[in-house]
Each structure stands twice: as C-alpha cells, then as structure tokens.
PDB file of C-alpha atoms in Angstrom:
ATOM      1  CA  MET N 491    -103.305 -40.874 -36.843  1.00  0.00           C
ATOM      2  CA  GLU N 492    -100.021 -42.320 -38.350  1.00  0.00           C
ATOM      3  CA  LEU N 493    -100.432 -44.656 -41.273  1.00  0.00           C
ATOM      4  CA  MET N 494     -98.487 -47.978 -40.409  1.00  0.00           C
ATOM      5  CA  GLU N 495     -98.380 -49.451 -44.187  1.00  0.00           C
ATOM      6  CA  ASN N 496     -97.296 -52.909 -42.965  1.00  0.00           C
ATOM      7  CA  GLY N 497    -100.035 -53.558 -40.721  1.00  0.00           C
ATOM      8  CA  ASP N 498     -99.798 -55.510 -37.387  1.00  0.00           C
ATOM      9  CA  LEU N 499     -96.467 -57.395 -36.607  1.00  0.00           C
ATOM     10  CA  LYS N 500     -98.007 -60.735 -36.377  1.00  0.00           C
ATOM     11  CA  SER N 501     -99.225 -60.429 -40.078  1.00  0.00           C
ATOM     12  CA  PHE N 502     -95.972 -58.803 -41.047  1.00  0.00           C
ATOM     13  CA  LEU N 503     -93.794 -61.816 -39.561  1.00  0.00           C
ATOM     14  CA  ARG N 504     -95.808 -64.490 -41.319  1.00  0.00           C
ATOM     15  CA  LYS N 505     -95.242 -62.842 -44.684  1.00  0.00           C
ATOM     16  CA  ARG N 506     -91.568 -63.109 -43.934  1.00  0.00           C
ATOM     17  CA  ARG N 507     -91.839 -66.924 -43.643  1.00  0.00           C
ATOM     18  CA  PRO N 508     -89.980 -68.828 -46.547  1.00  0.00           C
ATOM     19  CA  ASP N 509     -93.107 -70.578 -47.328  1.00  0.00           C
ATOM     20  CA  ALA N 510     -95.457 -67.498 -47.468  1.00  0.00           C
ATOM     21  CA  GLU N 511     -97.707 -67.239 -50.219  1.00  0.00           C
ATOM     22  CA  GLU N 512     -97.403 -63.328 -50.553  1.00  0.00           C
ATOM     23  CA  GLU N 513     -95.856 -62.092 -54.017  1.00  0.00           C
ATOM     24  CA  PRO N 514     -93.242 -60.860 -54.020  1.00  0.00           C
ATOM     25  CA  SER N 515     -92.126 -63.185 -51.172  1.00  0.00           C
ATOM     26  CA  LEU N 516     -90.030 -61.312 -48.656  1.00  0.00           C
ATOM     27  CA  PRO N 517     -86.948 -62.856 -46.895  1.00  0.00           C
ATOM     28  CA  PRO N 518     -86.890 -63.718 -43.249  1.00  0.00           C
ATOM     29  CA  PRO N 519     -85.844 -60.775 -41.031  1.00  0.00           C
ATOM     30  CA  THR N 520     -82.075 -60.901 -40.147  1.00  0.00           C
ATOM     31  CA  ASP N 521     -80.782 -60.806 -36.543  1.00  0.00           C
ATOM     32  CA  ILE N 522     -80.155 -57.088 -36.767  1.00  0.00           C
ATOM     33  CA  GLU N 523     -83.559 -56.544 -37.998  1.00  0.00           C
ATOM     34  CA  LEU N 524     -85.135 -58.504 -35.188  1.00  0.00           C
ATOM     35  CA  TYR N 525     -82.991 -56.541 -32.738  1.00  0.00           C
ATOM     36  CA  GLN N 526     -84.062 -53.340 -34.017  1.00  0.00           C
ATOM     37  CA  MET N 527     -87.678 -54.263 -33.856  1.00  0.00           C
ATOM     38  CA  ALA N 528     -87.352 -55.566 -30.293  1.00  0.00           C
ATOM     39  CA  ALA N 529     -85.727 -52.432 -29.151  1.00  0.00           C
ATOM     40  CA  GLU N 530     -88.443 -50.356 -30.682  1.00  0.00           C
ATOM     41  CA  ILE N 531     -91.030 -52.211 -29.046  1.00  0.00           C
ATOM     42  CA  ALA N 532     -89.089 -52.040 -25.625  1.00  0.00           C
ATOM     43  CA  ASP N 533     -88.660 -48.274 -26.008  1.00  0.00           C
ATOM     44  CA  GLY N 534     -92.392 -47.904 -26.538  1.00  0.00           C
ATOM     45  CA  MET N 535     -93.305 -49.824 -23.594  1.00  0.00           C
ATOM     46  CA  ALA N 536     -90.539 -47.921 -21.421  1.00  0.00           C
ATOM     47  CA  TYR N 537     -92.325 -44.626 -22.281  1.00  0.00           C
ATOM     48  CA  LEU N 538     -95.720 -46.156 -21.322  1.00  0.00           C
ATOM     49  CA  SER N 539     -94.211 -47.503 -18.041  1.00  0.00           C
ATOM     50  CA  ASP N 540     -92.635 -44.181 -17.305  1.00  0.00           C
ATOM     51  CA  ARG N 541     -95.803 -42.381 -17.625  1.00  0.00           C
ATOM     52  CA  LYS N 542     -97.232 -45.137 -15.231  1.00  0.00           C
ATOM     53  CA  PHE N 543     -99.445 -46.795 -17.992  1.00  0.00           C
ATOM     54  CA  VAL N 544     -99.701 -50.819 -18.060  1.00  0.00           C
ATOM     55  CA  HIS N 545    -100.642 -52.123 -21.383  1.00  0.00           C
ATOM     56  CA  ARG N 546    -101.883 -55.502 -20.264  1.00  0.00           C
ATOM     57  CA  ASP N 547    -102.142 -56.861 -23.987  1.00  0.00           C
ATOM     58  CA  LEU N 548     -98.746 -56.595 -25.429  1.00  0.00           C
ATOM     59  CA  ALA N 549     -98.477 -59.069 -28.248  1.00  0.00           C
ATOM     60  CA  ALA N 550     -97.318 -59.204 -31.894  1.00  0.00           C
ATOM     61  CA  ARG N 551    -100.849 -58.675 -33.067  1.00  0.00           C
ATOM     62  CA  ASN N 552    -100.940 -55.384 -31.293  1.00  0.00           C
ATOM     63  CA  CYS N 553     -97.662 -53.841 -32.596  1.00  0.00           C
ATOM     64  CA  MET N 554     -97.794 -51.986 -35.827  1.00  0.00           C
ATOM     65  CA  VAL N 555     -95.149 -51.886 -38.525  1.00  0.00           C
ATOM     66  CA  SER N 556     -94.665 -48.676 -40.794  1.00  0.00           C
ATOM     67  CA  GLY N 557     -93.378 -48.657 -44.303  1.00  0.00           C
ATOM     68  CA  SER N 558     -89.699 -48.417 -43.095  1.00  0.00           C
ATOM     69  CA  HIS N 559     -90.370 -51.380 -40.638  1.00  0.00           C
ATOM     70  CA  THR N 560     -90.445 -49.293 -37.568  1.00  0.00           C
ATOM     71  CA  CYS N 561     -92.297 -51.023 -34.900  1.00  0.00           C
ATOM     72  CA  LYS N 562     -94.977 -49.209 -32.549  1.00  0.00           C
ATOM     73  CA  ILE N 563     -97.120 -50.046 -29.722  1.00  0.00           C
ATOM     74  CA  GLY N 564    -100.735 -50.327 -30.819  1.00  0.00           C
ATOM     75  CA  ASP N 565    -104.175 -51.823 -30.013  1.00  0.00           C
ATOM     76  CA  PHE N 566    -105.412 -51.106 -26.582  1.00  0.00           C
ATOM     77  CA  GLY N 567    -108.471 -53.113 -27.660  1.00  0.00           C
ATOM     78  CA  MET N 568    -108.802 -52.874 -31.344  1.00  0.00           C
ATOM     79  CA  ALA N 569    -107.249 -56.233 -32.419  1.00  0.00           C
ATOM     80  CA  ARG N 570    -109.629 -58.496 -30.721  1.00  0.00           C
ATOM     81  CA  ASP N 571    -112.159 -58.971 -33.466  1.00  0.00           C
ATOM     82  CA  VAL N 572    -109.263 -60.020 -35.992  1.00  0.00           C
ATOM     83  CA  TYR N 573    -107.594 -62.298 -33.632  1.00  0.00           C
ATOM     84  CA  GLU N 574    -110.459 -63.689 -31.523  1.00  0.00           C
ATOM     85  CA  THR N 575    -108.677 -67.258 -31.074  1.00  0.00           C
ATOM     86  CA  ASP N 576    -105.881 -65.552 -29.101  1.00  0.00           C
ATOM     87  CA  TYR N 577    -108.228 -64.563 -26.266  1.00  0.00           C
ATOM     88  CA  TYR N 578    -109.962 -66.878 -23.689  1.00  0.00           C
ATOM     89  CA  ARG N 579    -113.025 -66.295 -21.536  1.00  0.00           C
ATOM     90  CA  LYS N 580    -112.172 -67.088 -17.930  1.00  0.00           C
ATOM     91  CA  GLY N 581    -115.155 -67.675 -15.599  1.00  0.00           C
ATOM     92  CA  GLY N 582    -117.280 -64.898 -17.267  1.00  0.00           C
ATOM     93  CA  LYS N 583    -114.603 -62.162 -16.659  1.00  0.00           C
ATOM     94  CA  GLY N 584    -114.210 -61.128 -20.265  1.00  0.00           C
ATOM     95  CA  PHE N 585    -111.714 -62.420 -22.835  1.00  0.00           C
ATOM     96  CA  LEU N 586    -108.045 -62.746 -21.424  1.00  0.00           C
ATOM     97  CA  PRO N 587    -104.824 -63.204 -23.675  1.00  0.00           C
ATOM     98  CA  VAL N 588    -103.659 -66.195 -21.466  1.00  0.00           C
ATOM     99  CA  ARG N 589    -100.744 -67.196 -23.693  1.00  0.00           C
ATOM    100  CA  TRP N 590     -99.219 -63.832 -23.132  1.00  0.00           C
ATOM    101  CA  MET N 591    -100.068 -63.323 -19.503  1.00  0.00           C
ATOM    102  CA  ALA N 592     -97.589 -63.329 -16.568  1.00  0.00           C
ATOM    103  CA  PRO N 593     -98.105 -65.874 -13.576  1.00  0.00           C
ATOM    104  CA  GLU N 594     -99.322 -63.050 -11.116  1.00  0.00           C
ATOM    105  CA  SER N 595    -101.774 -61.819 -13.600  1.00  0.00           C
ATOM    106  CA  LEU N 596    -103.259 -65.285 -14.370  1.00  0.00           C
ATOM    107  CA  LYS N 597    -103.381 -66.060 -10.529  1.00  0.00           C
ATOM    108  CA  ASP N 598    -104.227 -62.917  -8.836  1.00  0.00           C
ATOM    109  CA  GLY N 599    -105.341 -60.503 -11.473  1.00  0.00           C
ATOM    110  CA  ILE N 600    -102.240 -58.328 -10.967  1.00  0.00           C
ATOM    111  CA  PHE N 601    -100.971 -56.250 -13.965  1.00  0.00           C
ATOM    112  CA  CYS N 602     -98.073 -54.079 -13.576  1.00  0.00           C
ATOM    113  CA  SER N 603     -94.954 -53.023 -15.819  1.00  0.00           C
ATOM    114  CA  ALA N 604     -93.186 -56.283 -14.949  1.00  0.00           C
ATOM    115  CA  SER N 605     -96.271 -58.309 -16.135  1.00  0.00           C
ATOM    116  CA  ASP N 606     -95.944 -56.280 -19.515  1.00  0.00           C
ATOM    117  CA  VAL N 607     -92.199 -57.332 -19.479  1.00  0.00           C
ATOM    118  CA  TRP N 608     -93.408 -61.133 -19.321  1.00  0.00           C
ATOM    119  CA  SER N 609     -95.644 -60.524 -22.230  1.00  0.00           C
ATOM    120  CA  TYR N 610     -92.785 -58.786 -24.063  1.00  0.00           C
ATOM    121  CA  GLY N 611     -90.876 -61.993 -23.702  1.00  0.00           C
ATOM    122  CA  VAL N 612     -93.670 -63.801 -25.498  1.00  0.00           C
ATOM    123  CA  VAL N 613     -93.601 -61.144 -28.320  1.00  0.00           C
ATOM    124  CA  LEU N 614     -89.883 -61.985 -28.628  1.00  0.00           C
ATOM    125  CA  TRP N 615     -90.537 -65.457 -29.044  1.00  0.00           C
ATOM    126  CA  GLU N 616     -93.191 -64.685 -31.725  1.00  0.00           C
ATOM    127  CA  MET N 617     -90.577 -62.705 -33.617  1.00  0.00           C
ATOM    128  CA  ALA N 618     -87.938 -65.687 -33.322  1.00  0.00           C
ATOM    129  CA  THR N 619     -90.692 -68.131 -34.747  1.00  0.00           C
ATOM    130  CA  LEU N 620     -92.163 -65.623 -37.271  1.00  0.00           C
ATOM    131  CA  ALA N 621     -95.433 -65.568 -35.327  1.00  0.00           C
ATOM    132  CA  GLU N 622     -96.198 -69.048 -34.383  1.00  0.00           C
ATOM    133  CA  GLN N 623     -98.792 -69.511 -31.753  1.00  0.00           C
ATOM    134  CA  PRO N 624     -97.175 -69.552 -28.190  1.00  0.00           C
ATOM    135  CA  TYR N 625     -97.574 -72.768 -26.240  1.00  0.00           C
ATOM    136  CA  GLN N 626     -98.668 -74.587 -29.462  1.00  0.00           C
ATOM    137  CA  GLY N 627    -100.602 -77.879 -28.765  1.00  0.00           C
ATOM    138  CA  LYS N 628    -101.818 -76.877 -25.246  1.00  0.00           C
ATOM    139  CA  SER N 629    -105.291 -75.624 -24.607  1.00  0.00           C
ATOM    140  CA  ASN N 630    -105.862 -72.374 -22.832  1.00  0.00           C
ATOM    141  CA  GLU N 631    -106.639 -74.123 -19.614  1.00  0.00           C
ATOM    142  CA  GLU N 632    -103.359 -76.157 -19.911  1.00  0.00           C
ATOM    143  CA  VAL N 633    -101.387 -73.040 -20.736  1.00  0.00           C
ATOM    144  CA  MET N 634    -102.619 -71.579 -17.402  1.00  0.00           C
ATOM    145  CA  LYS N 635    -101.548 -74.468 -15.413  1.00  0.00           C
ATOM    146  CA  TYR N 636     -98.302 -74.860 -17.168  1.00  0.00           C
ATOM    147  CA  VAL N 637     -97.308 -71.179 -16.442  1.00  0.00           C
ATOM    148  CA  LEU N 638     -98.640 -71.238 -12.794  1.00  0.00           C
ATOM    149  CA  ASP N 639     -96.446 -74.321 -12.319  1.00  0.00           C
ATOM    150  CA  GLY N 640     -93.348 -72.455 -12.949  1.00  0.00           C
ATOM    151  CA  ASN N 641     -92.747 -73.563 -16.560  1.00  0.00           C
ATOM    152  CA  ILE N 642     -91.738 -71.625 -19.648  1.00  0.00           C
ATOM    153  CA  MET N 643     -91.699 -72.174 -23.357  1.00  0.00           C
ATOM    154  CA  ASP N 644     -88.705 -73.814 -25.029  1.00  0.00           C
ATOM    155  CA  ILE N 645     -86.404 -71.240 -26.887  1.00  0.00           C
ATOM    156  CA  PRO N 646     -86.740 -71.550 -30.560  1.00  0.00           C
ATOM    157  CA  GLU N 647     -83.557 -73.059 -32.101  1.00  0.00           C
ATOM    158  CA  SER N 648     -83.196 -70.247 -34.627  1.00  0.00           C
ATOM    159  CA  CYS N 649     -83.516 -67.558 -31.996  1.00  0.00           C
ATOM    160  CA  PRO N 650     -80.709 -64.913 -31.984  1.00  0.00           C
ATOM    161  CA  ARG N 651     -78.582 -65.468 -28.684  1.00  0.00           C
ATOM    162  CA  LYS N 652     -79.373 -61.777 -27.484  1.00  0.00           C
ATOM    163  CA  LEU N 653     -83.106 -62.310 -27.735  1.00  0.00           C
ATOM    164  CA  MET N 654     -82.849 -65.711 -26.079  1.00  0.00           C
ATOM    165  CA  GLU N 655     -80.981 -64.043 -23.133  1.00  0.00           C
ATOM    166  CA  ILE N 656     -83.553 -61.111 -22.976  1.00  0.00           C
ATOM    167  CA  MET N 657     -86.579 -63.702 -23.239  1.00  0.00           C
ATOM    168  CA  LEU N 658     -85.311 -65.600 -20.242  1.00  0.00           C
ATOM    169  CA  LEU N 659     -84.991 -62.550 -18.055  1.00  0.00           C
ATOM    170  CA  CYS N 660     -88.430 -61.517 -19.150  1.00  0.00           C
ATOM    171  CA  TRP N 661     -89.686 -64.937 -17.963  1.00  0.00           C
ATOM    172  CA  GLN N 662     -88.541 -64.868 -14.430  1.00  0.00           C
ATOM    173  CA  TYR N 663     -91.298 -66.207 -12.205  1.00  0.00           C
ATOM    174  CA  LYS N 664     -90.846 -63.279  -9.615  1.00  0.00           C
ATOM    175  CA  PRO N 665     -91.877 -59.980 -11.006  1.00  0.00           C
ATOM    176  CA  ARG N 666     -88.997 -57.975  -9.386  1.00  0.00           C
ATOM    177  CA  LEU N 667     -86.381 -60.222 -11.077  1.00  0.00           C
ATOM    178  CA  ARG N 668     -87.632 -59.275 -14.607  1.00  0.00           C
ATOM    179  CA  GLN N 669     -85.470 -56.998 -16.721  1.00  0.00           C
ATOM    180  CA  PRO N 670     -87.049 -53.481 -16.909  1.00  0.00           C
ATOM    181  CA  PHE N 671     -87.889 -52.169 -20.486  1.00  0.00           C
ATOM    182  CA  LEU N 672     -85.054 -49.346 -20.452  1.00  0.00           C
ATOM    183  CA  SER N 673     -82.517 -52.099 -19.554  1.00  0.00           C
ATOM    184  CA  ILE N 674     -83.685 -54.056 -22.264  1.00  0.00           C
ATOM    185  CA  VAL N 675     -83.010 -51.287 -24.805  1.00  0.00           C
ATOM    186  CA  GLU N 676     -79.646 -50.757 -23.208  1.00  0.00           C
ATOM    187  CA  THR N 677     -78.935 -54.294 -23.746  1.00  0.00           C
ATOM    188  CA  LEU N 678     -79.643 -53.942 -27.435  1.00  0.00           C
ATOM    189  CA  GLU N 679     -78.268 -50.600 -28.038  1.00  0.00           C
ATOM    190  CA  GLY N 680     -75.071 -51.665 -29.822  1.00  0.00           C
ATOM    191  CA  TYR N 681     -77.042 -53.182 -32.737  1.00  0.00           C
ATOM    192  CA  LEU N 682     -79.350 -50.284 -33.384  1.00  0.00           C
ATOM    193  CA  SER N 683     -79.550 -47.645 -36.163  1.00  0.00           C
ATOM    194  CA  ILE N 684     -78.720 -44.079 -35.855  1.00  0.00           C
ATOM    195  CA  GLU N 685     -82.339 -43.162 -36.693  1.00  0.00           C
ATOM    196  CA  PHE N 686     -83.110 -44.884 -33.327  1.00  0.00           C
ATOM    197  CA  THR N 687     -80.660 -42.560 -31.421  1.00  0.00           C
ATOM    198  CA  GLU N 688     -82.462 -39.441 -32.934  1.00  0.00           C
ATOM    199  CA  ARG N 689     -86.100 -40.429 -32.074  1.00  0.00           C
ATOM    200  CA  SER N 690     -86.206 -42.911 -29.101  1.00  0.00           C
ATOM    201  CA  PHE N 691     -87.566 -42.238 -25.741  1.00  0.00           C
ATOM    202  CA  TYR N 692     -84.406 -43.981 -24.407  1.00  0.00           C
ATOM    203  CA  HIS N 693     -82.126 -41.414 -25.811  1.00  0.00           C
ATOM    204  CA  ASN N 694     -84.542 -38.491 -24.674  1.00  0.00           C
ATOM    205  CA  ASP N 695     -82.970 -37.181 -21.559  1.00  0.00           C
ATOM    206  CA  ARG N 696     -85.609 -34.449 -21.362  1.00  0.00           C
ATOM    207  CA  LEU N 697     -88.536 -36.626 -21.375  1.00  0.00           C
ATOM    208  CA  ARG N 698     -86.879 -39.180 -19.153  1.00  0.00           C
ATOM    209  CA  ASN N 699     -86.070 -36.721 -16.437  1.00  0.00           C
ATOM    210  CA  GLU N 700     -89.537 -35.467 -16.262  1.00  0.00           C
ATOM    211  CA  THR N 701     -90.806 -38.421 -14.137  1.00  0.00           C
ATOM    212  CA  ASP N 702     -89.306 -40.718 -11.642  1.00  0.00           C
ATOM    213  CA  THR N 703     -87.914 -43.826 -13.636  1.00  0.00           C
ATOM    214  CA  SER N 704     -88.192 -45.854 -10.469  1.00  0.00           C
ATOM    215  CA  SER N 705     -91.639 -46.555 -11.707  1.00  0.00           C
ATOM    216  CA  LEU N 706     -90.213 -48.844 -14.324  1.00  0.00           C
ATOM    217  CA  VAL N 707     -89.605 -51.594 -11.722  1.00  0.00           C
ATOM    218  CA  SER N 708     -92.274 -50.733  -9.149  1.00  0.00           C
ATOM    219  CA  LEU N 709     -95.268 -53.259  -8.900  1.00  0.00           C
ATOM    220  CA  THR N 710     -98.912 -52.123  -9.126  1.00  0.00           C
ATOM    221  CA  THR N 711    -101.767 -54.204  -8.015  1.00  0.00           C
ATOM    222  CA  GLU N 712    -105.219 -54.508  -9.455  1.00  0.00           C
ATOM    223  CA  ASN N 713    -106.499 -51.959  -7.051  1.00  0.00           C
ATOM    224  CA  ASP N 714    -103.713 -49.494  -7.827  1.00  0.00           C
ATOM    225  CA  ASN N 715    -103.909 -47.173 -11.091  1.00  0.00           C
ATOM    226  CA  LEU N 716    -106.025 -49.599 -13.225  1.00  0.00           C
ATOM    227  CA  SER N 717    -108.769 -47.000 -13.311  1.00  0.00           C
ATOM    228  CA  GLU N 718    -106.639 -45.438 -16.032  1.00  0.00           C
ATOM    229  CA  LEU N 719    -106.302 -48.490 -18.004  1.00  0.00           C
ATOM    230  CA  PRO N 720    -108.415 -49.938 -20.944  1.00  0.00           C
ATOM    231  CA  ASP N 721    -110.573 -52.986 -19.838  1.00  0.00           C
ATOM    232  CA  ILE N 722    -109.419 -55.914 -21.759  1.00  0.00           C
ATOM    233  CA  SER N 723    -112.971 -57.201 -21.756  1.00  0.00           C
ATOM    234  CA  THR N 724    -114.100 -54.373 -23.915  1.00  0.00           C
ATOM    235  CA  ASN N 725    -113.180 -52.852 -27.347  1.00  0.00           C
ATOM    236  CA  HIS N 726    -112.339 -49.549 -25.676  1.00  0.00           C
ATOM    237  CA  VAL N 727    -109.711 -47.128 -27.100  1.00  0.00           C
ATOM    238  CA  GLU N 728    -108.202 -44.720 -24.701  1.00  0.00           C
ATOM    239  CA  LYS N 729    -106.592 -41.546 -25.963  1.00  0.00           C
ATOM    240  CA  ASN N 730    -103.806 -40.248 -24.292  1.00  0.00           C
ATOM    241  CA  PRO N 731    -100.565 -38.402 -25.048  1.00  0.00           C
ATOM    242  CA  ARG N 732     -98.203 -41.110 -26.036  1.00  0.00           C
ATOM    243  CA  GLU N 733     -98.418 -41.112 -29.916  1.00  0.00           C
ATOM    244  CA  SER N 734     -94.751 -39.980 -30.099  1.00  0.00           C
ATOM    245  CA  PHE N 735     -93.121 -43.266 -29.064  1.00  0.00           C
ATOM    246  CA  VAL N 736     -95.782 -45.924 -29.278  1.00  0.00           C
TER     247      VAL N 736
END
C-alpha cells in the first residue's frame, strides 16, 4: 500500500489556512495547486467510472495527499470513524454523507457516475474554502430539503474562476447535464504539470481504449451494478485493480 505522507485532503487543506496552528505554517494553495489537485481527483474518478465503479462517498476526507502533494482517491469506508459528524443516519438505513450527495441519491437512492460528479463539485468547494463544512449553518435535514428544492451552495468569493465554472456544471440538477470526469480533466489540462501527462489515466490511450468510454455519462440505478460497490453503511474496504490511478 502506498504511503500518503500528508494524510487526507481535508486535514491537509486545513493546515494551509492562514490561521492554522501547525508549525511551520504552510501558505494557502495557489490557484495552480488547486487546479492540479482538482485534475488528479477527476482523473482518478474517471478511471473508476471507466471501470464501472461508483464511489458514492467522494469527499475531501476521502482523498489522500502524498509527500509531493499528489492527490489520489481513497476511503471506500475507512474514514467514517474519524469524521463521524460528516455522516447522517436516515431512517435506520445506515450513515449517509448527505452534504455531498446529489438530488437523485437523496430522493431515490440512485448512485451513478453523475452522482459522483455532484460530490466532486462539493470537493471543489471544500478546496476553495480550505475545508469548511459544506452547507454550514444548516442541519442535515435542512440540507436534504435545500438540495431537493433545487438549491446549491454559494460560490466562495476566493474561488478560482475555472473551479467555479466546473463546480456549477457539477451541480446541474439533471444528472445528464453534469460534466463527465474526463471532460473536467480536459478543461484543466492547460494548467497541469508534465508529470501529470506522464502518469495520468487521461493521457493513457491504451487503458482508455480498453473499455467503452460511454460509461462515463451513463446512469445506473440502485438495482444496477451496486452489488459490486462497498456499502456506505459499513466499514467494508473492497480490494480491486485500481491502485494505479486512485
């Protein structure tokens, strides 16, 4: 298992706040750093989507940061004990990360690549605010009603323009209108490092040609391939061949 020296992204972002108590204090991330991290997360999610996996719990707490500040997708159940307040028990069905969930997931229990894209938009919001709590000041029940009524969070004043544009596309109420993960990487490509070109799924034509990329925009229902997915009501960790890009 790869060592990610900087821990989870949520903690890493909070250490970058100007008022952070960590010594030595780290400067806030630059726009280019944010674009790089955003692209790395989108690239990992594109790989999962291409392999027809749905994460269902994408959040800053579930992304890991290496010593070189590379972001990779993690969790699949492991972070719940640490960030218990980020989850909400709905009707005895287990704990749900409602502040990161798309309308169709809250209403009908549908999880798909497009619902992961919605959650990714919330991750971008976390990055722009250095890991503030989404929908701050609202209870979990209020968040559910707020989202189901068609509302979204305000864009942070300090949010880089490119992240704002992607965020708004991620939060389209209709799943088919949300920007797919590969398209998100393409949007950010001009800001990314040479190293990203050498190791990313986006630039690996061989892997991308192995499967049908139409899966990036297709919808799955709760009765479709969810038997392969880790249940978010447990602390199950599923092992599968995705370590290279996530």
